[in-house]
Amino acid sequence: MKVLRSSQIKEVDAYTIENEPILSINLMERAARKCSRWIGRYFSKNFKFNVFVGPGNNGGDGLAVARQLAEDEREVKVFIVKISDKLSKDANINLERLEKQNLVEITYLHKDDELPELSNKMVIIDAMFGSGLNRPLEGFPAEVVRYLNRFQATRIAIDIPSGLFGEDNSTNVPENIFNADYTLTFQFPKLSFFFPENEGFVGQWYALDIGLSQTKIEEVESPYFLISEHYVKKHIAKRKRFAHKGHFGHPLLINGSYGKMGAAILAAKAALKTGSGLVTVHLPVSGYSIMQTAVPEAMLSIDISELIFSKIPDISRFSNIGGGCGIDTKVNTQKALKELIEKEERPLVLDADALNILAVNPEWLGQLPEKSILTPHPKEFDRLAGDSPNHFKRIQQQRDFASKYGVIVVLKGGNTSVAMPNGICFFNINGNPGMSTAGSGDVLTGIITSLVGQGYQPHIAALTGVYLHGLAGDIASEENSQEAVIATDIINALGKAFKKVKSGC
């Protein structure tokens, strides 16, 4: 799925109206029907609904939703926020239809009016301002939004929370943005939905398919996409009956230091669970007995140091190399990483301390093998690329960084984003907060390293690995609860994740 800018969605709307062809009022009715059906599925008829509408087409959506909910024998009140003396053409048609239906109490809210009494047990539906907004709310509309945000009622936004911009909210006024628990958006999620600073406004979003023109959607260019299960299923390699372990890669994982051998164990287990035929782990002497006991399936390459990674082994016999998890940032470790970067011509998979070492030696970034995969969390990325005031700016930096150095950047988070050297950026929408646990990133490093070693192209390995990691996290949280998930649970759920993708259910 593409993620389009608000202006592009408007283009797709207009093209659909002209070429389906369909009247704009009928497209609005179709979109509203999707919302009212969603609401009908999730909320019983015991709830009372209060719909706040503005003068534009977002208000028209809200008026249509109100009428459809009333048709379904639900108690609905509509409040028209008087910002202008005029309604849009389609909003006015829907107001006339609502008045003719005569099932819904309609109240006009003027600037000096007392705002309505509401209850925390009600459902508030926001349809005041859509995605065309280009400046922060102020005055009376902002007052209404702040008033609605005071209540503990369930809050639903139609298309986008009023006051929120579709892309960059750097100059917005947070207190003047509607705080939704659920956002029912049309066809596409907005780019701003993927940024942690907007979570309190968007809540849980659902992209409702309203039948916009696929021809136009394919034609419109965007640098942003979602990772889909279909994409991952299409790229999971099929195994031949007479294949053997030599056909499925032999990655070298350089992980662990004294006191941090757990990182090496988790990455190795994840690589094996992702399908590597063989896995060798390079680690200091102190990790020998630990790794042999914890992961008997892995082979070992032992460093000359008792405590740290200090020298690279013969790397020619391995299919690929990944690491950095728990290696620390000692001087000798830095020298060894530099030697690895200089000698290895194939894409590396680098995480954690390897990234911290690169951050203090930025001149090495230009020496990284083409299409190497870096997997930072936000703080690690800021050390590499510089601080960002918000996640929107960080995503732009991520894309620029990937293009500048010819690498793939996996920026971990609630919606992990994967930026390619060509500037294309993919968002992952599975996964959950239960994965915010020690070692989760080490697991991802093992997964992606395994896939690259099996022959997946680096960009496919990154996208597939991120998706499988998130899906395994979802499976683990369903079985254990988010609070109880640990990194080992994610590894143990990888088999079910592969089965779910391949079976489609």
Short mmCIF file of C-alpha atoms in Angstrom, two decimals:
data_model
loop_
_atom_site.label_atom_id
_atom_site.label_comp_id
_atom_site.label_asym_id
_atom_site.label_seq_id
_atom_site.Cartn_x
_atom_site.Cartn_y
_atom_site.Cartn_z
CA MET A 1 0.00 0.00 0.00
CA LYS A 2 1.22 3.47 -0.88
CA VAL A 3 1.13 6.26 1.65
CA LEU A 4 0.11 9.44 -0.16
CA ARG A 5 0.28 13.09 0.76
CA SER A 6 -3.03 14.82 1.48
CA SER A 7 -2.83 16.72 -1.81
CA GLN A 8 -2.33 13.46 -3.72
CA ILE A 9 -5.33 11.84 -2.03
CA LYS A 10 -7.38 14.82 -3.20
CA GLU A 11 -6.14 14.13 -6.75
CA VAL A 12 -7.17 10.47 -6.50
CA ASP A 13 -10.59 11.52 -5.16
CA ALA A 14 -11.12 13.87 -8.10
CA TYR A 15 -9.97 11.28 -10.64
CA THR A 16 -12.31 8.66 -9.16
CA ILE A 17 -15.28 11.03 -9.32
CA GLU A 18 -14.53 11.86 -12.96
CA ASN A 19 -13.59 8.42 -14.24
CA GLU A 20 -15.57 5.83 -12.25
CA PRO A 21 -17.69 7.88 -12.82
CA ILE A 22 -19.42 8.68 -9.55
CA LEU A 23 -20.98 11.82 -8.12
CA SER A 24 -18.96 13.30 -5.26
CA ILE A 25 -22.00 13.07 -2.98
CA ASN A 26 -22.25 9.35 -3.71
CA LEU A 27 -18.55 8.82 -3.01
CA MET A 28 -19.07 10.64 0.29
CA GLU A 29 -22.02 8.35 1.05
CA ARG A 30 -19.86 5.31 0.30
CA ALA A 31 -17.10 6.55 2.59
CA ALA A 32 -19.57 7.35 5.37
CA ARG A 33 -21.14 3.91 5.03
CA LYS A 34 -17.75 2.31 5.66
CA CYS A 35 -17.42 4.37 8.86
CA SER A 36 -20.93 3.72 10.14
CA ARG A 37 -20.55 -0.02 9.53
CA TRP A 38 -17.25 -0.02 11.41
CA ILE A 39 -18.87 1.83 14.31
CA GLY A 40 -21.82 -0.57 14.23
CA ARG A 41 -19.50 -3.55 14.57
CA TYR A 42 -17.57 -2.19 17.53
CA PHE A 43 -20.21 -0.27 19.50
CA SER A 44 -23.55 -1.57 20.75
CA LYS A 45 -26.81 0.34 20.47
CA ASN A 46 -26.53 1.28 24.14
CA PHE A 47 -24.03 4.00 23.28
CA LYS A 48 -25.06 7.59 22.60
CA PHE A 49 -23.24 9.31 19.73
CA ASN A 50 -22.36 13.00 19.54
CA VAL A 51 -21.13 14.07 16.10
CA PHE A 52 -19.26 17.38 15.79
CA VAL A 53 -19.07 18.66 12.23
CA GLY A 54 -17.42 21.53 10.41
CA PRO A 55 -18.35 23.37 7.20
CA GLY A 56 -16.30 21.36 4.71
CA ASN A 57 -16.49 17.89 3.21
CA ASN A 58 -15.22 16.34 6.44
CA GLY A 59 -18.35 17.80 8.02
CA GLY A 60 -20.34 16.27 5.16
CA ASP A 61 -18.85 12.88 6.04
CA GLY A 62 -19.92 13.36 9.64
CA LEU A 63 -23.47 14.36 8.71
CA ALA A 64 -23.80 11.26 6.52
CA VAL A 65 -22.42 9.04 9.30
CA ALA A 66 -24.91 10.56 11.75
CA ARG A 67 -27.84 9.83 9.41
CA GLN A 68 -26.68 6.26 8.79
CA LEU A 69 -26.25 5.59 12.51
CA ALA A 70 -29.75 6.94 13.13
CA GLU A 71 -31.08 4.63 10.40
CA ASP A 72 -29.54 1.83 12.45
CA GLU A 73 -31.67 2.90 15.44
CA ARG A 74 -28.85 4.55 17.35
CA GLU A 75 -29.23 7.65 19.48
CA VAL A 76 -27.35 10.44 17.72
CA LYS A 77 -26.93 14.18 18.23
CA VAL A 78 -25.18 16.47 15.76
CA PHE A 79 -23.38 19.70 16.65
CA ILE A 80 -22.51 21.98 13.75
CA VAL A 81 -19.57 24.18 14.69
CA LYS A 82 -20.33 27.53 13.06
CA ILE A 83 -17.02 28.56 11.59
CA SER A 84 -18.53 29.85 8.38
CA ASP A 85 -21.97 30.84 7.15
CA LYS A 86 -21.60 28.36 4.29
CA LEU A 87 -21.27 24.61 4.08
CA SER A 88 -19.60 22.82 1.21
CA LYS A 89 -22.00 21.66 -1.50
CA ASP A 90 -21.96 18.01 -0.39
CA ALA A 91 -22.09 18.89 3.31
CA ASN A 92 -25.19 20.99 2.62
CA ILE A 93 -26.85 18.10 0.75
CA ASN A 94 -26.17 15.79 3.69
CA LEU A 95 -27.53 18.35 6.13
CA GLU A 96 -30.76 18.52 4.11
CA ARG A 97 -30.97 14.72 4.10
CA LEU A 98 -30.44 14.63 7.85
CA GLU A 99 -33.13 17.25 8.46
CA LYS A 100 -35.53 15.37 6.19
CA GLN A 101 -34.87 12.13 8.06
CA ASN A 102 -35.88 13.93 11.28
CA LEU A 103 -34.34 11.39 13.64
CA VAL A 104 -31.35 13.41 14.85
CA GLU A 105 -31.26 16.49 17.07
CA ILE A 106 -29.17 19.17 15.34
CA THR A 107 -27.56 22.00 17.31
CA TYR A 108 -25.57 24.93 15.95
CA LEU A 109 -22.60 25.98 18.07
CA HIS A 110 -21.65 29.66 17.81
CA LYS A 111 -18.61 31.38 19.23
CA ASP A 112 -20.27 32.72 22.37
CA ASP A 113 -22.56 29.73 23.00
CA GLU A 114 -22.16 27.53 26.02
CA LEU A 115 -20.71 24.23 24.88
CA PRO A 116 -22.96 21.16 25.31
CA GLU A 117 -22.95 18.96 28.38
CA LEU A 118 -21.36 15.63 27.57
CA SER A 119 -20.84 12.41 29.46
CA ASN A 120 -17.79 10.18 29.70
CA LYS A 121 -20.06 7.29 28.69
CA MET A 122 -20.83 8.79 25.30
CA VAL A 123 -19.02 8.40 21.96
CA ILE A 124 -17.71 11.63 20.46
CA ILE A 125 -17.28 11.61 16.68
CA ASP A 126 -15.03 14.30 15.22
CA ALA A 127 -15.76 15.45 11.66
CA MET A 128 -14.81 19.11 11.94
CA PHE A 129 -11.69 19.44 9.79
CA GLY A 130 -10.26 17.01 7.25
CA SER A 131 -6.81 16.46 5.82
CA GLY A 132 -6.81 19.70 3.80
CA LEU A 133 -5.97 21.76 6.89
CA ASN A 134 -2.72 23.72 6.45
CA ARG A 135 -2.50 25.89 9.55
CA PRO A 136 -3.03 25.26 13.28
CA LEU A 137 -6.53 25.56 14.67
CA GLU A 138 -7.21 28.73 16.62
CA GLY A 139 -10.12 30.67 18.05
CA PHE A 140 -13.50 28.99 18.46
CA PRO A 141 -12.65 25.70 16.65
CA ALA A 142 -9.60 25.27 18.89
CA GLU A 143 -11.77 25.98 21.93
CA VAL A 144 -14.20 23.22 20.87
CA VAL A 145 -11.37 20.74 20.37
CA ARG A 146 -9.86 21.49 23.78
CA TYR A 147 -13.30 21.11 25.36
CA LEU A 148 -13.90 17.72 23.74
CA ASN A 149 -10.46 16.49 24.79
CA ARG A 150 -11.38 17.01 28.45
CA PHE A 151 -13.81 14.09 28.45
CA GLN A 152 -12.91 10.45 29.02
CA ALA A 153 -15.52 9.45 26.45
CA THR A 154 -14.52 7.25 23.53
CA ARG A 155 -13.42 9.55 20.71
CA ILE A 156 -13.53 8.68 17.00
CA ALA A 157 -12.06 10.85 14.24
CA ILE A 158 -13.38 10.62 10.69
CA ASP A 159 -10.52 10.59 8.15
CA ILE A 160 -8.06 12.52 10.37
CA PRO A 161 -8.26 14.10 13.83
CA SER A 162 -9.26 17.73 13.52
CA GLY A 163 -6.24 20.01 13.77
CA LEU A 164 -3.72 17.36 12.72
CA PHE A 165 -1.80 17.89 9.48
CA GLY A 166 -1.36 14.97 7.13
CA GLU A 167 2.42 15.22 7.03
CA ASP A 168 4.63 17.62 8.99
CA ASN A 169 3.27 18.86 12.32
CA SER A 170 6.46 20.62 13.42
CA THR A 171 4.70 24.00 13.55
CA ASN A 172 1.37 22.72 14.87
CA VAL A 173 -0.19 23.45 18.28
CA PRO A 174 -0.65 20.10 20.07
CA GLU A 175 -3.30 21.23 22.53
CA ASN A 176 -5.51 22.31 19.62
CA ILE A 177 -5.60 18.85 18.01
CA PHE A 178 -8.45 16.41 18.66
CA ASN A 179 -7.32 13.39 20.69
CA ALA A 180 -8.87 10.33 19.04
CA ASP A 181 -8.99 6.81 20.39
CA TYR A 182 -9.78 5.58 16.88
CA THR A 183 -9.23 7.21 13.51
CA LEU A 184 -11.24 5.93 10.55
CA THR A 185 -9.27 7.13 7.57
CA PHE A 186 -10.18 6.73 3.92
CA GLN A 187 -8.21 4.37 1.67
CA PHE A 188 -4.75 5.38 2.95
CA PRO A 189 -3.21 6.15 6.32
CA LYS A 190 -1.76 9.65 6.49
CA LEU A 191 2.00 9.94 6.84
CA SER A 192 1.64 11.68 10.20
CA PHE A 193 -0.05 8.56 11.63
CA PHE A 194 3.32 6.77 11.73
CA PHE A 195 5.10 9.20 14.04
CA PRO A 196 5.20 8.61 17.82
CA GLU A 197 4.58 12.28 18.62
CA ASN A 198 1.12 11.93 17.01
CA GLU A 199 0.01 8.72 18.73
CA GLY A 200 -2.09 10.60 21.29
CA PHE A 201 -4.02 12.31 18.50
CA VAL A 202 -4.53 9.38 16.14
CA GLY A 203 -5.03 6.48 18.55
CA GLN A 204 -5.62 3.24 16.65
CA TRP A 205 -6.19 3.88 12.96
CA TYR A 206 -8.09 1.90 10.37
CA ALA A 207 -7.74 2.53 6.62
CA LEU A 208 -11.19 1.90 5.13
CA ASP A 209 -11.28 0.99 1.44
CA ILE A 210 -13.76 3.36 -0.20
CA GLY A 211 -13.08 2.20 -3.75
CA LEU A 212 -10.83 4.98 -5.04
CA SER A 213 -9.41 4.46 -8.52
CA GLN A 214 -6.62 1.88 -8.53
CA THR A 215 -5.49 3.23 -11.89
CA LYS A 216 -4.81 6.65 -10.40
CA ILE A 217 -3.32 5.20 -7.21
CA GLU A 218 -0.77 3.27 -9.27
CA GLU A 219 -0.01 6.35 -11.33
CA VAL A 220 0.67 8.70 -8.42
CA GLU A 221 4.27 8.54 -7.22
CA SER A 222 5.15 8.34 -3.56
CA PRO A 223 8.36 7.58 -1.66
CA TYR A 224 6.34 5.95 1.12
CA PHE A 225 4.87 2.46 1.28
CA LEU A 226 3.64 -0.11 3.81
CA ILE A 227 5.20 -3.57 4.08
CA SER A 228 2.41 -6.00 3.24
CA GLU A 229 1.98 -9.67 4.04
CA HIS A 230 1.50 -10.28 0.30
CA TYR A 231 4.96 -8.83 -0.42
CA VAL A 232 6.60 -10.98 2.24
CA LYS A 233 4.76 -14.15 1.17
CA LYS A 234 5.82 -13.57 -2.42
CA HIS A 235 9.49 -13.39 -1.44
CA ILE A 236 9.81 -16.25 1.04
CA ALA A 237 11.99 -18.79 -0.77
CA LYS A 238 10.58 -22.26 -1.39
CA ARG A 239 12.77 -25.15 -0.25
CA LYS A 240 13.49 -28.04 -2.58
CA ARG A 241 13.09 -31.58 -1.36
CA PHE A 242 16.74 -32.54 -1.86
CA ALA A 243 18.22 -29.36 -0.42
CA HIS A 244 20.76 -29.62 2.41
CA LYS A 245 22.15 -27.24 5.00
CA GLY A 246 24.75 -25.95 2.58
CA HIS A 247 22.00 -24.44 0.47
CA PHE A 248 20.70 -22.15 3.21
CA GLY A 249 23.63 -19.94 4.03
CA HIS A 250 26.36 -19.81 6.63
CA PRO A 251 26.39 -16.36 8.25
CA LEU A 252 29.02 -15.19 10.69
CA LEU A 253 27.61 -13.28 13.66
CA ILE A 254 30.07 -11.06 15.54
CA ASN A 255 28.33 -10.38 18.82
CA GLY A 256 28.84 -10.35 22.57
CA SER A 257 31.44 -9.25 25.11
CA TYR A 258 32.05 -10.01 28.77
CA GLY A 259 28.71 -9.54 30.55
CA LYS A 260 26.77 -9.25 27.28
CA MET A 261 26.79 -12.78 25.90
CA GLY A 262 23.01 -12.83 25.93
CA ALA A 263 22.98 -10.62 22.83
CA ALA A 264 25.09 -13.18 20.97
CA ILE A 265 22.83 -16.03 22.07
CA LEU A 266 19.63 -14.28 20.98
CA ALA A 267 20.97 -13.29 17.56
CA ALA A 268 22.30 -16.79 16.92
CA LYS A 269 19.04 -18.48 17.91
CA ALA A 270 17.08 -16.05 15.75
CA ALA A 271 19.32 -16.72 12.74
CA LEU A 272 18.87 -20.46 13.13
CA LYS A 273 15.11 -20.13 13.61
CA THR A 274 14.92 -18.02 10.45
CA GLY A 275 16.35 -20.87 8.40
CA SER A 276 20.13 -20.57 8.22
CA GLY A 277 21.71 -23.90 7.36
CA LEU A 278 24.76 -23.13 9.48
CA VAL A 279 25.57 -20.30 11.88
CA THR A 280 28.96 -19.40 13.30
CA VAL A 281 29.29 -16.92 16.16
CA HIS A 282 32.53 -15.02 16.72
CA LEU A 283 32.90 -14.06 20.35
CA PRO A 284 35.56 -13.63 23.09
CA VAL A 285 37.01 -16.55 24.99
CA SER A 286 34.75 -15.90 27.99
CA GLY A 287 31.70 -16.68 25.86
CA TYR A 288 32.83 -20.13 24.72
CA SER A 289 31.17 -22.37 27.29
CA ILE A 290 28.12 -20.09 27.53
CA MET A 291 27.38 -20.27 23.81
CA GLN A 292 28.15 -23.99 23.48
CA THR A 293 25.64 -24.68 26.23
CA ALA A 294 22.95 -22.18 25.26
CA VAL A 295 23.00 -22.72 21.49
CA PRO A 296 24.42 -26.16 20.68
CA GLU A 297 23.35 -25.79 17.05
CA ALA A 298 25.77 -22.88 16.52
CA MET A 299 29.47 -23.18 15.69
CA LEU A 300 32.01 -20.86 17.28
CA SER A 301 34.89 -18.69 16.20
CA ILE A 302 36.88 -17.65 19.24
CA ASP A 303 38.56 -14.26 19.49
CA ILE A 304 42.08 -13.89 20.88
CA SER A 305 40.65 -11.65 23.60
CA GLU A 306 39.15 -13.01 26.78
CA LEU A 307 36.62 -10.18 27.01
CA ILE A 308 35.90 -8.41 23.73
CA PHE A 309 35.81 -8.61 19.95
CA SER A 310 39.32 -7.55 18.96
CA LYS A 311 40.22 -9.32 15.70
CA ILE A 312 38.27 -10.58 12.72
CA PRO A 313 38.62 -14.24 11.73
CA ASP A 314 38.99 -15.54 8.16
CA ILE A 315 35.74 -14.21 6.67
CA SER A 316 36.05 -15.80 3.24
CA ARG A 317 34.20 -19.00 4.17
CA PHE A 318 31.02 -17.31 5.34
CA SER A 319 28.06 -16.36 3.20
CA ASN A 320 27.74 -12.99 4.94
CA ILE A 321 28.44 -11.17 8.20
CA GLY A 322 26.23 -9.44 10.74
CA GLY A 323 26.76 -8.18 14.23
CA GLY A 324 27.49 -5.42 16.68
CA CYS A 325 25.09 -6.66 19.36
CA GLY A 326 26.72 -6.32 22.77
CA ILE A 327 30.30 -5.98 21.44
CA ASP A 328 31.00 -2.79 23.46
CA THR A 329 32.98 0.12 22.05
CA LYS A 330 36.51 -0.50 23.35
CA VAL A 331 39.45 0.80 21.28
CA ASN A 332 40.50 -2.65 20.06
CA THR A 333 36.90 -3.43 19.11
CA GLN A 334 36.79 -0.25 17.06
CA LYS A 335 39.98 -1.26 15.26
CA ALA A 336 38.57 -4.71 14.53
CA LEU A 337 35.33 -3.26 13.15
CA LYS A 338 37.33 -0.90 10.91
CA GLU A 339 39.30 -3.86 9.58
CA LEU A 340 36.04 -5.72 8.89
CA ILE A 341 34.60 -2.76 6.96
CA GLU A 342 37.78 -2.44 4.91
CA LYS A 343 37.99 -6.13 4.03
CA GLU A 344 34.36 -7.11 3.50
CA GLU A 345 32.88 -6.26 0.11
CA ARG A 346 29.47 -7.90 0.63
CA PRO A 347 26.62 -6.12 2.48
CA LEU A 348 27.04 -6.12 6.25
CA VAL A 349 24.24 -6.17 8.81
CA LEU A 350 25.22 -3.85 11.67
CA ASP A 351 23.40 -3.06 14.91
CA ALA A 352 23.87 -1.64 18.39
CA ASP A 353 27.51 -1.08 19.40
CA ALA A 354 28.69 -1.35 15.80
CA LEU A 355 26.51 1.69 15.09
CA ASN A 356 27.78 3.49 18.18
CA ILE A 357 31.33 2.92 16.93
CA LEU A 358 30.40 4.31 13.52
CA ALA A 359 28.87 7.35 15.21
CA VAL A 360 32.24 8.30 16.71
CA ASN A 361 34.06 7.40 13.48
CA PRO A 362 31.74 8.92 10.85
CA GLU A 363 34.47 8.86 8.20
CA TRP A 364 34.02 5.06 8.05
CA LEU A 365 30.42 5.38 6.86
CA GLY A 366 31.52 6.04 3.30
CA GLN A 367 33.53 2.78 3.33
CA LEU A 368 30.57 0.55 4.16
CA PRO A 369 29.83 -2.07 1.50
CA GLU A 370 27.00 -1.04 -0.80
CA LYS A 371 23.52 -2.03 0.46
CA SER A 372 24.75 -2.80 3.97
CA ILE A 373 21.86 -2.88 6.45
CA LEU A 374 21.99 -0.69 9.56
CA THR A 375 19.36 -1.30 12.26
CA PRO A 376 19.42 1.60 14.74
CA HIS A 377 16.83 2.59 17.29
CA PRO A 378 16.06 6.35 17.29
CA LYS A 379 18.82 7.36 19.72
CA GLU A 380 21.41 5.31 17.84
CA PHE A 381 20.28 6.91 14.60
CA ASP A 382 20.51 10.40 16.10
CA ARG A 383 24.11 9.65 17.04
CA LEU A 384 24.79 8.68 13.43
CA ALA A 385 22.87 11.42 11.63
CA GLY A 386 22.34 14.20 14.19
CA ASP A 387 19.48 15.07 16.50
CA SER A 388 15.95 15.45 15.14
CA PRO A 389 13.24 17.62 16.75
CA ASN A 390 10.57 15.04 15.91
CA HIS A 391 10.05 11.79 14.07
CA PHE A 392 8.89 13.45 10.86
CA LYS A 393 12.25 15.19 10.56
CA ARG A 394 14.02 11.98 11.58
CA ILE A 395 12.37 10.08 8.72
CA GLN A 396 13.62 12.70 6.25
CA GLN A 397 17.11 12.34 7.73
CA GLN A 398 16.81 8.56 7.50
CA ARG A 399 16.03 8.75 3.78
CA ASP A 400 18.83 11.24 3.16
CA PHE A 401 21.31 9.13 5.15
CA ALA A 402 20.41 5.96 3.24
CA SER A 403 20.84 7.76 -0.09
CA LYS A 404 24.08 9.47 0.90
CA TYR A 405 25.86 6.29 1.98
CA GLY A 406 24.13 3.77 -0.29
CA VAL A 407 22.87 1.71 2.65
CA ILE A 408 19.56 0.38 3.94
CA VAL A 409 18.50 1.93 7.24
CA VAL A 410 16.04 0.04 9.46
CA LEU A 411 14.86 2.61 12.00
CA LYS A 412 13.29 0.58 14.79
CA GLY A 413 10.19 1.76 16.63
CA GLY A 414 6.43 1.49 16.92
CA ASN A 415 6.20 1.61 13.12
CA THR A 416 9.67 0.49 12.09
CA SER A 417 10.67 2.27 8.88
CA VAL A 418 13.06 0.91 6.26
CA ALA A 419 14.77 3.48 4.03
CA MET A 420 16.43 2.34 0.80
CA PRO A 421 19.38 3.91 -1.02
CA ASN A 422 16.96 5.25 -3.65
CA GLY A 423 15.03 7.23 -1.01
CA ILE A 424 12.00 4.92 -0.88
CA CYS A 425 10.78 4.37 2.69
CA PHE A 426 8.62 1.48 3.93
CA PHE A 427 6.66 1.41 7.19
CA ASN A 428 5.87 -1.75 9.10
CA ILE A 429 2.47 -1.80 10.80
CA ASN A 430 2.60 -5.04 12.77
CA GLY A 431 4.41 -5.50 16.09
CA ASN A 432 3.37 -4.19 19.48
CA PRO A 433 4.70 -2.48 22.64
CA GLY A 434 5.43 -5.88 24.22
CA MET A 435 8.45 -6.03 21.92
CA SER A 436 9.99 -3.13 23.83
CA THR A 437 12.12 -5.56 25.76
CA ALA A 438 15.82 -6.28 26.13
CA GLY A 439 17.19 -8.31 23.24
CA SER A 440 14.39 -7.66 20.76
CA GLY A 441 16.80 -5.77 18.50
CA ASP A 442 19.37 -8.58 18.72
CA VAL A 443 16.67 -10.95 17.45
CA LEU A 444 16.01 -8.69 14.47
CA THR A 445 19.73 -8.61 13.65
CA GLY A 446 19.81 -12.40 13.65
CA ILE A 447 16.73 -12.62 11.43
CA ILE A 448 17.96 -10.18 8.79
CA THR A 449 21.50 -11.60 8.80
CA SER A 450 20.06 -15.07 8.26
CA LEU A 451 17.94 -13.96 5.31
CA VAL A 452 20.84 -12.18 3.60
CA GLY A 453 22.95 -15.31 4.12
CA GLN A 454 20.28 -17.45 2.49
CA GLY A 455 20.54 -15.39 -0.67
CA TYR A 456 17.77 -12.84 -0.23
CA GLN A 457 18.59 -9.48 -1.79
CA PRO A 458 19.42 -7.01 1.01
CA HIS A 459 16.31 -4.88 0.50
CA ILE A 460 14.08 -7.97 0.50
CA ALA A 461 15.87 -9.35 3.57
CA ALA A 462 15.35 -6.08 5.44
CA LEU A 463 11.64 -5.80 4.63
CA THR A 464 10.91 -9.50 5.15
CA GLY A 465 12.93 -9.61 8.35
CA VAL A 466 11.20 -6.57 9.84
CA TYR A 467 7.76 -7.96 8.98
CA LEU A 468 8.47 -11.46 10.38
CA HIS A 469 9.98 -9.94 13.53
CA GLY A 470 6.87 -7.83 14.14
CA LEU A 471 4.51 -10.69 13.36
CA ALA A 472 6.38 -13.02 15.72
CA GLY A 473 6.11 -10.32 18.37
CA ASP A 474 2.35 -10.14 17.83
CA ILE A 475 2.03 -13.92 18.13
CA ALA A 476 4.13 -13.91 21.30
CA SER A 477 2.05 -11.15 22.87
CA GLU A 478 -1.20 -12.95 22.06
CA GLU A 479 0.11 -16.05 23.80
CA ASN A 480 1.78 -14.34 26.76
CA SER A 481 0.40 -10.76 27.01
CA GLN A 482 2.47 -7.75 26.03
CA GLU A 483 3.82 -7.32 29.54
CA ALA A 484 5.23 -10.85 29.67
CA VAL A 485 6.94 -10.94 26.27
CA ILE A 486 10.72 -11.44 26.31
CA ALA A 487 13.07 -11.71 23.34
CA THR A 488 13.16 -15.49 23.52
CA ASP A 489 9.37 -15.55 23.06
CA ILE A 490 9.78 -13.65 19.78
CA ILE A 491 12.33 -16.22 18.58
CA ASN A 492 10.05 -19.10 19.58
CA ALA A 493 7.17 -17.54 17.62
CA LEU A 494 9.13 -17.25 14.37
CA GLY A 495 7.94 -20.66 13.16
CA LYS A 496 4.31 -19.64 13.58
CA ALA A 497 5.05 -16.33 11.86
CA PHE A 498 6.43 -18.12 8.80
CA LYS A 499 3.42 -20.48 8.76
CA LYS A 500 0.96 -17.59 9.02
CA VAL A 501 2.55 -15.71 6.13
CA LYS A 502 2.77 -18.76 3.90
CA SER A 503 -0.75 -19.93 4.63
CA GLY A 504 -2.28 -16.47 4.62
CA CYS A 505 -4.24 -17.13 7.80
#
